[in-house]
Each structure stands twice: as C-alpha cells, then as structure tokens.
Amino acid sequence: MSVVSLLGVKILNNPAPFDAKYQFEITFECLEPLQKDLEWKLTYVGSATSSEHDQELDSLLVGPIPVGVNKFIFEADSPDLKRIPTSEILGVTVILLSCSYDDREFVRVGYYVNNEYDNEEMNDDPPAKPVIEKVRRNILAEKPRVTRFAIKWDSEDSAPAEFPPEQPEADAVEDDGTAYGAEEAELEVAEVESETVEGVKEDGEDEEMGGAEDTAGPSTAKAEDEESEAGSEDLEAESSGSEEEEIEEEEGEGEADEDMEMGEGGTPAQSVGKETSMQGQHQGEVMVH
C-alpha cells in the first residue's frame, strides 16, 4: 500500500505560449509521517524517436509532509529549443510529471502536448524555421496517463516483495519438470504400444479375411458339386422317366398293333396317326434333353 496517494493535478495556464512556464496545482494525501521529502519532476520529451532529446524542465522538493491532504503549485520552465530537433518543435509530444521518495519513483503522470501556430495560415504553410513567438502549446489535460509503482517507504513492512517467500515444504516436493518429463515418456510409450496393438489387430483381420476367402472357395466348389450332383440326379430321373415312357409307349404300340390286326376299315389309320403323333412328341422331348 502506498503511503502517498496522488489525488489530482490541475493545469493552471492551458493553453499557453510555447515559451511560457508550466504551472500545476497538485493535490495528494499522506497516510503517515515521512522521514524524507518528496521530489517532483517535470520532463519534456523532445523527440519521439530518441530519449537523448528528453530534458528535465524542473524539480521540486516538498517537505516535511504532514499527515493528511496536501496541496501546492509546481512551476517549471519551458523547454530549451537548442535541445529539440527543428523538425520536432511543431506537432504532438509528451510531458511527464513524476514524484519520487528517497530516489524511488512511485507515481508518473503523462500528458500529450500539441504545439502549433496560433493562426491557420501558418499552420497550412509553415515556415522552414519555426517562429516560436507564434507557437502555442495545448496540453490534453482531460486524458492523463497515470502509472503507479510499489516502493519501499520508511518501514521494512512497506517494502514490496522482491523475491518469493521461502517454501521449504515446496523444496522437498519432486520437481515438476522431472515429473512432467516422466509423464511425457509414459504417454509416448502408451502411444507406441497402442499403435503396435492396432497394427497387430489389423494384420489379424486381414488373415481372418484371407482365411474366409480360402474357406469360401472350397465351400463354393462343394456347393457347386452338390448342385451338379443334384442336377445329375434330376437328369437321371428324367432319363429313367423317359425310358419308362418309351416302354409304356412301346407297350401301347403293341396294343395298337393288336388293335390294328383286330380292327377293320378306318380304325387302323386312326391308330397309325395316333402313333405318329406320339412318336413326334417323344422325339421333341428327347431333343429338349
């Protein structure tokens, strides 16, 4: 916790000519008595590309500091033009208001500053060499950038932790890096074993499929043999049936002959026609087989 807190900064002369002094009304609060003074500084950033052109405009020691809310006015001179590049005089730059205790900075406030001529004609067509008497500065007081730092004040208890506290129990615990490395090794071994098992499984599936194909071959052949045998039986049965039909037909022919011998007139001709048709039917059935 900071012993001194910045409550507010008010810029008294803004806008103002470029070569006018800076005036700030600063309000802060002190929570406990301080053994040393506070040092306030105002820095002008002369160039956006190099810190070599930065210049400290003024510094002020404030103290002794009573406990409570305090207010004072801080004045600083304008920047030295000789230390600013000619091309950097006009345009936007930055000023920094900071405060330190015992050479330890604990707060910094940054403001943007716009430097331009006080008339539009010169702004539209600026001369090669800046005319400082016509340049005015405008501090963007509504948008300050405040940065705070934790520092050590008078007591050791107020000092921020520079190193993590000692933890003997944590030192006795196994290093996380070693454990992490061991876990990674175990994961790699598990992945390798998993890939090996998957590879073996895939090979086994191929073998089973191959065996199935081999098994399917003989089974198919056997089924075809059985079908051919069944077909042969059918053909034999049909052949035997044909033979029986032939025998019956022959017997029928014998009876027909007997009828022909016994009959007279047109009866034999009818019998012959019947016999001829039966023979033609039989020949047709044989040709089909």
PDB file of C-alpha atoms in Angstrom:
ATOM      1  CA  MET A   1       0.000   0.000   0.000  1.00  0.00           C
ATOM      2  CA  SER A   2       1.302   3.436  -0.978  1.00  0.00           C
ATOM      3  CA  VAL A   3       1.843   5.917   1.855  1.00  0.00           C
ATOM      4  CA  VAL A   4       1.333   8.882  -0.506  1.00  0.00           C
ATOM      5  CA  SER A   5      -1.559   8.936  -2.981  1.00  0.00           C
ATOM      6  CA  LEU A   6      -1.948  11.464  -5.793  1.00  0.00           C
ATOM      7  CA  LEU A   7      -5.492  12.845  -5.715  1.00  0.00           C
ATOM      8  CA  GLY A   8      -5.441  15.327  -8.580  1.00  0.00           C
ATOM      9  CA  VAL A   9      -3.455  17.578 -10.918  1.00  0.00           C
ATOM     10  CA  LYS A  10      -4.796  20.826 -12.344  1.00  0.00           C
ATOM     11  CA  ILE A  11      -3.014  22.713 -15.142  1.00  0.00           C
ATOM     12  CA  LEU A  12      -3.399  26.440 -14.424  1.00  0.00           C
ATOM     13  CA  ASN A  13      -2.206  28.021 -17.693  1.00  0.00           C
ATOM     14  CA  ASN A  14      -3.521  25.992 -20.594  1.00  0.00           C
ATOM     15  CA  PRO A  15      -3.345  26.686 -23.472  1.00  0.00           C
ATOM     16  CA  ALA A  16      -0.312  28.958 -23.298  1.00  0.00           C
ATOM     17  CA  PRO A  17       2.578  30.234 -25.446  1.00  0.00           C
ATOM     18  CA  PHE A  18       5.300  27.717 -26.154  1.00  0.00           C
ATOM     19  CA  ASP A  19       7.898  29.596 -24.064  1.00  0.00           C
ATOM     20  CA  ALA A  20       5.586  30.173 -21.050  1.00  0.00           C
ATOM     21  CA  LYS A  21       6.139  28.414 -17.745  1.00  0.00           C
ATOM     22  CA  TYR A  22       4.212  25.298 -16.820  1.00  0.00           C
ATOM     23  CA  GLN A  23       2.001  25.624 -13.749  1.00  0.00           C
ATOM     24  CA  PHE A  24       0.422  22.647 -11.990  1.00  0.00           C
ATOM     25  CA  GLU A  25      -1.733  22.584  -8.893  1.00  0.00           C
ATOM     26  CA  ILE A  26      -1.061  19.193  -7.279  1.00  0.00           C
ATOM     27  CA  THR A  27      -3.150  17.594  -4.534  1.00  0.00           C
ATOM     28  CA  PHE A  28      -2.017  14.481  -2.675  1.00  0.00           C
ATOM     29  CA  GLU A  29      -2.674  12.625   0.557  1.00  0.00           C
ATOM     30  CA  CYS A  30      -0.141  11.315   3.069  1.00  0.00           C
ATOM     31  CA  LEU A  31      -1.199   8.470   5.351  1.00  0.00           C
ATOM     32  CA  GLU A  32       1.728   8.530   7.829  1.00  0.00           C
ATOM     33  CA  PRO A  33       4.661  10.801   8.748  1.00  0.00           C
ATOM     34  CA  LEU A  34       7.599  10.645   6.358  1.00  0.00           C
ATOM     35  CA  GLN A  35      11.250  10.990   7.285  1.00  0.00           C
ATOM     36  CA  LYS A  36      12.268  12.490   3.945  1.00  0.00           C
ATOM     37  CA  ASP A  37      10.902  14.929   1.361  1.00  0.00           C
ATOM     38  CA  LEU A  38       9.007  14.179  -1.822  1.00  0.00           C
ATOM     39  CA  GLU A  39      10.736  15.089  -5.089  1.00  0.00           C
ATOM     40  CA  TRP A  40       8.561  16.230  -8.004  1.00  0.00           C
ATOM     41  CA  LYS A  41       9.898  16.453 -11.568  1.00  0.00           C
ATOM     42  CA  LEU A  42       8.612  17.626 -14.937  1.00  0.00           C
ATOM     43  CA  THR A  43      10.216  16.110 -18.054  1.00  0.00           C
ATOM     44  CA  TYR A  44       9.736  17.257 -21.642  1.00  0.00           C
ATOM     45  CA  VAL A  45      10.056  14.631 -24.377  1.00  0.00           C
ATOM     46  CA  GLY A  46      11.892  16.405 -27.186  1.00  0.00           C
ATOM     47  CA  SER A  47      11.734  13.618 -29.772  1.00  0.00           C
ATOM     48  CA  ALA A  48       9.560  10.606 -30.368  1.00  0.00           C
ATOM     49  CA  THR A  49      12.470   8.621 -31.841  1.00  0.00           C
ATOM     50  CA  SER A  50      15.187   9.099 -29.207  1.00  0.00           C
ATOM     51  CA  SER A  51      15.374   9.733 -25.477  1.00  0.00           C
ATOM     52  CA  GLU A  52      18.541  11.786 -25.953  1.00  0.00           C
ATOM     53  CA  HIS A  53      16.396  14.869 -26.510  1.00  0.00           C
ATOM     54  CA  ASP A  54      14.427  14.469 -23.267  1.00  0.00           C
ATOM     55  CA  GLN A  55      15.065  17.288 -20.809  1.00  0.00           C
ATOM     56  CA  GLU A  56      14.115  17.791 -17.213  1.00  0.00           C
ATOM     57  CA  LEU A  57      12.360  21.156 -17.034  1.00  0.00           C
ATOM     58  CA  ASP A  58      12.402  21.473 -13.246  1.00  0.00           C
ATOM     59  CA  SER A  59      12.357  19.581  -9.976  1.00  0.00           C
ATOM     60  CA  LEU A  60      10.976  20.458  -6.541  1.00  0.00           C
ATOM     61  CA  LEU A  61      11.424  19.027  -3.050  1.00  0.00           C
ATOM     62  CA  VAL A  62       8.319  19.147  -0.873  1.00  0.00           C
ATOM     63  CA  GLY A  63       8.593  18.520   2.854  1.00  0.00           C
ATOM     64  CA  PRO A  64       8.228  17.878   5.668  1.00  0.00           C
ATOM     65  CA  ILE A  65       4.940  16.257   4.735  1.00  0.00           C
ATOM     66  CA  PRO A  66       2.129  16.402   7.317  1.00  0.00           C
ATOM     67  CA  VAL A  67      -0.342  13.561   7.528  1.00  0.00           C
ATOM     68  CA  GLY A  68      -3.491  14.285   5.555  1.00  0.00           C
ATOM     69  CA  VAL A  69      -4.363  16.045   2.312  1.00  0.00           C
ATOM     70  CA  ASN A  70      -1.792  18.480   0.940  1.00  0.00           C
ATOM     71  CA  LYS A  71      -1.806  20.921  -1.982  1.00  0.00           C
ATOM     72  CA  PHE A  72       0.870  23.022  -3.670  1.00  0.00           C
ATOM     73  CA  ILE A  73       1.685  24.708  -7.013  1.00  0.00           C
ATOM     74  CA  PHE A  74       4.531  23.391  -9.104  1.00  0.00           C
ATOM     75  CA  GLU A  75       6.081  25.709 -11.736  1.00  0.00           C
ATOM     76  CA  ALA A  76       8.570  24.651 -14.389  1.00  0.00           C
ATOM     77  CA  ASP A  77      10.385  26.493 -17.153  1.00  0.00           C
ATOM     78  CA  SER A  78       9.679  25.923 -20.835  1.00  0.00           C
ATOM     79  CA  PRO A  79      11.998  23.552 -22.743  1.00  0.00           C
ATOM     80  CA  ASP A  80      15.289  24.652 -24.256  1.00  0.00           C
ATOM     81  CA  LEU A  81      14.839  24.921 -28.026  1.00  0.00           C
ATOM     82  CA  LYS A  82      18.502  24.155 -28.656  1.00  0.00           C
ATOM     83  CA  ARG A  83      17.998  20.629 -27.330  1.00  0.00           C
ATOM     84  CA  ILE A  84      14.977  19.918 -29.540  1.00  0.00           C
ATOM     85  CA  PRO A  85      15.365  18.966 -33.222  1.00  0.00           C
ATOM     86  CA  THR A  86      13.884  21.616 -35.502  1.00  0.00           C
ATOM     87  CA  SER A  87      11.554  19.082 -37.118  1.00  0.00           C
ATOM     88  CA  GLU A  88      10.219  18.063 -33.682  1.00  0.00           C
ATOM     89  CA  ILE A  89       9.246  21.505 -32.350  1.00  0.00           C
ATOM     90  CA  LEU A  90       5.843  21.527 -34.003  1.00  0.00           C
ATOM     91  CA  GLY A  91       3.398  18.671 -33.622  1.00  0.00           C
ATOM     92  CA  VAL A  92       2.486  16.354 -30.782  1.00  0.00           C
ATOM     93  CA  THR A  93       4.835  15.456 -27.953  1.00  0.00           C
ATOM     94  CA  VAL A  94       4.638  14.367 -24.282  1.00  0.00           C
ATOM     95  CA  ILE A  95       5.399  15.825 -20.845  1.00  0.00           C
ATOM     96  CA  LEU A  96       5.860  13.637 -17.739  1.00  0.00           C
ATOM     97  CA  LEU A  97       5.095  14.711 -14.190  1.00  0.00           C
ATOM     98  CA  SER A  98       6.621  12.309 -11.658  1.00  0.00           C
ATOM     99  CA  CYS A  99       7.148  12.024  -7.912  1.00  0.00           C
ATOM    100  CA  SER A 100       9.778  10.052  -6.024  1.00  0.00           C
ATOM    101  CA  TYR A 101      10.559   9.255  -2.425  1.00  0.00           C
ATOM    102  CA  ASP A 102      14.169   8.544  -1.481  1.00  0.00           C
ATOM    103  CA  ASP A 103      15.052   8.302  -5.206  1.00  0.00           C
ATOM    104  CA  ARG A 104      12.308   5.718  -5.765  1.00  0.00           C
ATOM    105  CA  GLU A 105       9.606   6.793  -8.223  1.00  0.00           C
ATOM    106  CA  PHE A 106       6.098   5.817  -7.114  1.00  0.00           C
ATOM    107  CA  VAL A 107       3.821   7.799  -9.466  1.00  0.00           C
ATOM    108  CA  ARG A 108       4.040   9.217 -13.002  1.00  0.00           C
ATOM    109  CA  VAL A 109       1.506  11.241 -14.977  1.00  0.00           C
ATOM    110  CA  GLY A 110       1.864  11.662 -18.727  1.00  0.00           C
ATOM    111  CA  TYR A 111       0.155  14.283 -20.904  1.00  0.00           C
ATOM    112  CA  TYR A 112       0.057  14.772 -24.650  1.00  0.00           C
ATOM    113  CA  VAL A 113       1.047  18.272 -25.793  1.00  0.00           C
ATOM    114  CA  ASN A 114       0.176  19.737 -29.189  1.00  0.00           C
ATOM    115  CA  ASN A 115       2.404  22.565 -30.424  1.00  0.00           C
ATOM    116  CA  GLU A 116       1.069  24.593 -33.368  1.00  0.00           C
ATOM    117  CA  TYR A 117       0.870  28.133 -34.697  1.00  0.00           C
ATOM    118  CA  ASP A 118      -1.823  30.448 -33.440  1.00  0.00           C
ATOM    119  CA  ASN A 119      -3.144  31.149 -36.969  1.00  0.00           C
ATOM    120  CA  GLU A 120      -4.380  28.831 -39.708  1.00  0.00           C
ATOM    121  CA  GLU A 121      -2.287  30.377 -42.477  1.00  0.00           C
ATOM    122  CA  MET A 122       0.988  29.465 -40.801  1.00  0.00           C
ATOM    123  CA  ASN A 123      -0.332  26.018 -39.933  1.00  0.00           C
ATOM    124  CA  ASP A 124      -1.276  25.427 -43.579  1.00  0.00           C
ATOM    125  CA  ASP A 125       2.047  26.748 -44.873  1.00  0.00           C
ATOM    126  CA  PRO A 126       4.585  26.608 -42.004  1.00  0.00           C
ATOM    127  CA  PRO A 127       7.891  28.452 -42.493  1.00  0.00           C
ATOM    128  CA  ALA A 128      11.105  26.462 -42.822  1.00  0.00           C
ATOM    129  CA  LYS A 129      12.332  27.821 -39.486  1.00  0.00           C
ATOM    130  CA  PRO A 130       9.748  27.732 -36.660  1.00  0.00           C
ATOM    131  CA  VAL A 131       8.650  31.098 -35.333  1.00  0.00           C
ATOM    132  CA  ILE A 132       8.471  30.390 -31.592  1.00  0.00           C
ATOM    133  CA  GLU A 133       6.646  33.624 -30.799  1.00  0.00           C
ATOM    134  CA  LYS A 134       3.705  32.366 -32.838  1.00  0.00           C
ATOM    135  CA  VAL A 135       3.683  28.811 -31.434  1.00  0.00           C
ATOM    136  CA  ARG A 136       1.197  27.866 -28.750  1.00  0.00           C
ATOM    137  CA  ARG A 137       1.059  24.684 -26.706  1.00  0.00           C
ATOM    138  CA  ASN A 138      -2.116  22.875 -25.741  1.00  0.00           C
ATOM    139  CA  ILE A 139      -1.927  20.184 -23.038  1.00  0.00           C
ATOM    140  CA  LEU A 140      -4.582  17.463 -23.284  1.00  0.00           C
ATOM    141  CA  ALA A 141      -5.395  17.681 -19.591  1.00  0.00           C
ATOM    142  CA  GLU A 142      -8.587  15.639 -19.929  1.00  0.00           C
ATOM    143  CA  LYS A 143      -6.696  12.463 -20.853  1.00  0.00           C
ATOM    144  CA  PRO A 144      -3.739  11.925 -18.496  1.00  0.00           C
ATOM    145  CA  ARG A 145      -1.925   8.586 -18.322  1.00  0.00           C
ATOM    146  CA  VAL A 146      -1.247   7.681 -14.672  1.00  0.00           C
ATOM    147  CA  THR A 147       1.235   4.943 -13.706  1.00  0.00           C
ATOM    148  CA  ARG A 148       1.878   3.860 -10.108  1.00  0.00           C
ATOM    149  CA  PHE A 149       4.794   1.837  -8.712  1.00  0.00           C
ATOM    150  CA  ALA A 150       5.097  -0.070  -5.440  1.00  0.00           C
ATOM    151  CA  ILE A 151       8.143   1.098  -3.465  1.00  0.00           C
ATOM    152  CA  LYS A 152       9.650   0.812  -0.018  1.00  0.00           C
ATOM    153  CA  TRP A 153       8.817   3.722   2.277  1.00  0.00           C
ATOM    154  CA  ASP A 154      10.296   4.228   5.748  1.00  0.00           C
ATOM    155  CA  SER A 155       9.394   0.848   7.288  1.00  0.00           C
ATOM    156  CA  GLU A 156      10.527  -2.545   6.072  1.00  0.00           C
ATOM    157  CA  ASP A 157       6.934  -3.769   6.202  1.00  0.00           C
ATOM    158  CA  SER A 158       6.017  -1.366   3.415  1.00  0.00           C
ATOM    159  CA  ALA A 159       8.665  -2.782   1.081  1.00  0.00           C
ATOM    160  CA  PRO A 160       7.263  -4.791  -1.851  1.00  0.00           C
ATOM    161  CA  ALA A 161       8.312  -8.419  -2.132  1.00  0.00           C
ATOM    162  CA  GLU A 162      11.385  -8.543  -4.338  1.00  0.00           C
ATOM    163  CA  PHE A 163      11.664 -12.318  -4.095  1.00  0.00           C
ATOM    164  CA  PRO A 164       9.062 -15.022  -3.442  1.00  0.00           C
ATOM    165  CA  PRO A 165       8.909 -16.217   0.190  1.00  0.00           C
ATOM    166  CA  GLU A 166      10.855 -19.298   1.160  1.00  0.00           C
ATOM    167  CA  GLN A 167       8.879 -22.528   0.981  1.00  0.00           C
ATOM    168  CA  PRO A 168      10.871 -25.435   2.467  1.00  0.00           C
ATOM    169  CA  GLU A 169       7.927 -27.790   2.035  1.00  0.00           C
ATOM    170  CA  ALA A 170       7.782 -26.991  -1.671  1.00  0.00           C
ATOM    171  CA  ASP A 171      11.524 -27.640  -1.993  1.00  0.00           C
ATOM    172  CA  ALA A 172      11.035 -31.192  -0.675  1.00  0.00           C
ATOM    173  CA  VAL A 173       8.466 -31.963  -3.347  1.00  0.00           C
ATOM    174  CA  GLU A 174       9.654 -33.632  -6.527  1.00  0.00           C
ATOM    175  CA  ASP A 175      10.492 -31.231  -9.318  1.00  0.00           C
ATOM    176  CA  ASP A 176       7.548 -30.639 -11.614  1.00  0.00           C
ATOM    177  CA  GLY A 177       9.828 -30.686 -14.623  1.00  0.00           C
ATOM    178  CA  THR A 178      11.035 -34.208 -13.863  1.00  0.00           C
ATOM    179  CA  ALA A 179       7.513 -35.440 -13.215  1.00  0.00           C
ATOM    180  CA  TYR A 180       6.301 -33.759 -16.354  1.00  0.00           C
ATOM    181  CA  GLY A 181       9.070 -35.404 -18.367  1.00  0.00           C
ATOM    182  CA  ALA A 182       8.201 -38.795 -16.878  1.00  0.00           C
ATOM    183  CA  GLU A 183       4.558 -38.319 -17.753  1.00  0.00           C
ATOM    184  CA  GLU A 184       5.515 -37.437 -21.309  1.00  0.00           C
ATOM    185  CA  ALA A 185       7.665 -40.569 -21.565  1.00  0.00           C
ATOM    186  CA  GLU A 186       4.800 -42.716 -20.264  1.00  0.00           C
ATOM    187  CA  LEU A 187       2.430 -41.156 -22.764  1.00  0.00           C
ATOM    188  CA  GLU A 188       4.857 -41.830 -25.614  1.00  0.00           C
ATOM    189  CA  VAL A 189       5.267 -45.482 -24.552  1.00  0.00           C
ATOM    190  CA  ALA A 190       1.497 -45.864 -24.297  1.00  0.00           C
ATOM    191  CA  GLU A 191       1.044 -44.389 -27.760  1.00  0.00           C
ATOM    192  CA  VAL A 192       3.670 -46.742 -29.231  1.00  0.00           C
ATOM    193  CA  GLU A 193       2.025 -49.770 -27.587  1.00  0.00           C
ATOM    194  CA  SER A 194      -1.375 -48.644 -28.794  1.00  0.00           C
ATOM    195  CA  GLU A 195      -0.083 -48.298 -32.361  1.00  0.00           C
ATOM    196  CA  THR A 196       1.538 -51.747 -32.133  1.00  0.00           C
ATOM    197  CA  VAL A 197      -1.683 -53.362 -30.890  1.00  0.00           C
ATOM    198  CA  GLU A 198      -3.674 -51.676 -33.625  1.00  0.00           C
ATOM    199  CA  GLY A 199      -1.180 -52.883 -36.231  1.00  0.00           C
ATOM    200  CA  VAL A 200      -1.370 -56.468 -34.966  1.00  0.00           C
ATOM    201  CA  LYS A 201      -5.142 -56.257 -34.903  1.00  0.00           C
ATOM    202  CA  GLU A 202      -5.251 -55.045 -38.475  1.00  0.00           C
ATOM    203  CA  ASP A 203      -2.928 -57.869 -39.604  1.00  0.00           C
ATOM    204  CA  GLY A 204      -5.113 -60.417 -37.795  1.00  0.00           C
ATOM    205  CA  GLU A 205      -8.185 -59.045 -39.501  1.00  0.00           C
ATOM    206  CA  ASP A 206      -6.502 -59.427 -42.882  1.00  0.00           C
ATOM    207  CA  GLU A 207      -5.559 -63.034 -42.088  1.00  0.00           C
ATOM    208  CA  GLU A 208      -9.061 -63.830 -40.949  1.00  0.00           C
ATOM    209  CA  MET A 209     -10.455 -62.343 -44.117  1.00  0.00           C
ATOM    210  CA  GLY A 210      -7.960 -64.292 -46.196  1.00  0.00           C
ATOM    211  CA  GLY A 211      -8.908 -67.499 -44.397  1.00  0.00           C
ATOM    212  CA  ALA A 212     -12.504 -66.696 -45.012  1.00  0.00           C
ATOM    213  CA  GLU A 213     -11.793 -66.362 -48.703  1.00  0.00           C
ATOM    214  CA  ASP A 214      -9.936 -69.697 -48.702  1.00  0.00           C
ATOM    215  CA  THR A 215     -12.757 -71.313 -46.816  1.00  0.00           C
ATOM    216  CA  ALA A 216     -15.302 -69.750 -49.094  1.00  0.00           C
ATOM    217  CA  GLY A 217     -13.585 -71.268 -52.130  1.00  0.00           C
ATOM    218  CA  PRO A 218     -13.921 -74.943 -51.181  1.00  0.00           C
ATOM    219  CA  SER A 219     -17.374 -74.377 -49.787  1.00  0.00           C
ATOM    220  CA  THR A 220     -18.450 -72.803 -53.028  1.00  0.00           C
ATOM    221  CA  ALA A 221     -16.921 -75.637 -55.017  1.00  0.00           C
ATOM    222  CA  LYS A 222     -18.607 -78.163 -52.753  1.00  0.00           C
ATOM    223  CA  ALA A 223     -21.915 -76.408 -53.141  1.00  0.00           C
ATOM    224  CA  GLU A 224     -21.465 -76.373 -56.913  1.00  0.00           C
ATOM    225  CA  ASP A 225     -20.626 -80.098 -56.852  1.00  0.00           C
ATOM    226  CA  GLU A 226     -23.723 -80.779 -54.818  1.00  0.00           C
ATOM    227  CA  GLU A 227     -25.790 -78.733 -57.234  1.00  0.00           C
ATOM    228  CA  SER A 228     -24.255 -80.602 -60.203  1.00  0.00           C
ATOM    229  CA  GLU A 229     -24.937 -83.939 -58.478  1.00  0.00           C
ATOM    230  CA  ALA A 230     -28.470 -82.854 -57.805  1.00  0.00           C
ATOM    231  CA  GLY A 231     -28.752 -81.840 -61.422  1.00  0.00           C
ATOM    232  CA  SER A 232     -27.377 -85.215 -62.495  1.00  0.00           C
ATOM    233  CA  GLU A 233     -29.913 -86.969 -60.314  1.00  0.00           C
ATOM    234  CA  ASP A 234     -32.655 -84.930 -61.872  1.00  0.00           C
ATOM    235  CA  LEU A 235     -31.367 -85.715 -65.330  1.00  0.00           C
ATOM    236  CA  GLU A 236     -31.158 -89.421 -64.469  1.00  0.00           C
ATOM    237  CA  ALA A 237     -34.587 -89.277 -63.021  1.00  0.00           C
ATOM    238  CA  GLU A 238     -35.849 -87.563 -66.116  1.00  0.00           C
ATOM    239  CA  SER A 239     -33.966 -90.079 -68.280  1.00  0.00           C
ATOM    240  CA  SER A 240     -35.470 -93.013 -66.369  1.00  0.00           C
ATOM    241  CA  GLY A 241     -38.825 -91.327 -66.680  1.00  0.00           C
ATOM    242  CA  SER A 242     -38.305 -91.066 -70.420  1.00  0.00           C
ATOM    243  CA  GLU A 243     -37.347 -94.710 -70.625  1.00  0.00           C
ATOM    244  CA  GLU A 244     -40.472 -95.697 -68.730  1.00  0.00           C
ATOM    245  CA  GLU A 245     -42.468 -93.511 -71.060  1.00  0.00           C
ATOM    246  CA  GLU A 246     -40.810 -95.221 -74.028  1.00  0.00           C
ATOM    247  CA  ILE A 247     -41.607 -98.621 -72.553  1.00  0.00           C
ATOM    248  CA  GLU A 248     -45.189 -97.606 -71.994  1.00  0.00           C
ATOM    249  CA  GLU A 249     -45.325 -96.238 -75.499  1.00  0.00           C
ATOM    250  CA  GLU A 250     -43.918 -99.466 -76.866  1.00  0.00           C
ATOM    251  CA  GLU A 251     -46.477-101.392 -74.907  1.00  0.00           C
ATOM    252  CA  GLY A 252     -49.058 -99.010 -76.262  1.00  0.00           C
ATOM    253  CA  GLU A 253     -47.774 -99.628 -79.759  1.00  0.00           C
ATOM    254  CA  GLY A 254     -48.014-103.357 -79.224  1.00  0.00           C
ATOM    255  CA  GLU A 255     -51.581-102.962 -78.133  1.00  0.00           C
ATOM    256  CA  ALA A 256     -52.161-100.707 -81.104  1.00  0.00           C
ATOM    257  CA  ASP A 257     -50.739-103.342 -83.403  1.00  0.00           C
ATOM    258  CA  GLU A 258     -53.030-105.871 -81.867  1.00  0.00           C
ATOM    259  CA  ASP A 259     -55.883-103.449 -82.387  1.00  0.00           C
ATOM    260  CA  MET A 260     -54.807-102.917 -85.947  1.00  0.00           C
ATOM    261  CA  GLU A 261     -54.811-106.610 -86.511  1.00  0.00           C
ATOM    262  CA  MET A 262     -58.182-106.946 -84.927  1.00  0.00           C
ATOM    263  CA  GLY A 263     -59.728-103.808 -86.379  1.00  0.00           C
ATOM    264  CA  GLU A 264     -61.050-103.179 -89.820  1.00  0.00           C
ATOM    265  CA  GLY A 265     -61.584-100.161 -92.131  1.00  0.00           C
ATOM    266  CA  GLY A 266     -60.565 -96.668 -90.841  1.00  0.00           C
ATOM    267  CA  THR A 267     -59.599 -97.892 -87.392  1.00  0.00           C
ATOM    268  CA  PRO A 268     -56.066 -98.838 -88.315  1.00  0.00           C
ATOM    269  CA  ALA A 269     -55.465 -95.453 -89.939  1.00  0.00           C
ATOM    270  CA  GLN A 270     -56.518 -93.658 -86.798  1.00  0.00           C
ATOM    271  CA  SER A 271     -54.255 -95.788 -84.726  1.00  0.00           C
ATOM    272  CA  VAL A 272     -51.361 -95.100 -87.043  1.00  0.00           C
ATOM    273  CA  GLY A 273     -51.976 -91.341 -86.867  1.00  0.00           C
ATOM    274  CA  LYS A 274     -52.035 -91.514 -83.089  1.00  0.00           C
ATOM    275  CA  GLU A 275     -48.832 -93.456 -83.035  1.00  0.00           C
ATOM    276  CA  THR A 276     -47.128 -90.981 -85.351  1.00  0.00           C
ATOM    277  CA  SER A 277     -48.114 -88.039 -83.189  1.00  0.00           C
ATOM    278  CA  MET A 278     -46.895 -89.758 -80.044  1.00  0.00           C
ATOM    279  CA  GLN A 279     -43.545 -90.530 -81.667  1.00  0.00           C
ATOM    280  CA  GLY A 280     -43.163 -86.920 -82.773  1.00  0.00           C
ATOM    281  CA  GLN A 281     -43.898 -85.770 -79.230  1.00  0.00           C
ATOM    282  CA  HIS A 282     -41.363 -88.214 -77.865  1.00  0.00           C
ATOM    283  CA  GLN A 283     -38.722 -87.072 -80.308  1.00  0.00           C
ATOM    284  CA  GLY A 284     -39.368 -83.484 -79.295  1.00  0.00           C
ATOM    285  CA  GLU A 285     -38.871 -84.339 -75.650  1.00  0.00           C
ATOM    286  CA  VAL A 286     -35.609 -86.131 -76.386  1.00  0.00           C
ATOM    287  CA  MET A 287     -34.296 -83.209 -78.374  1.00  0.00           C
ATOM    288  CA  VAL A 288     -35.008 -80.875 -75.471  1.00  0.00           C
ATOM    289  CA  HIS A 289     -32.950 -83.047 -73.141  1.00  0.00           C
TER     290      HIS A 289
END
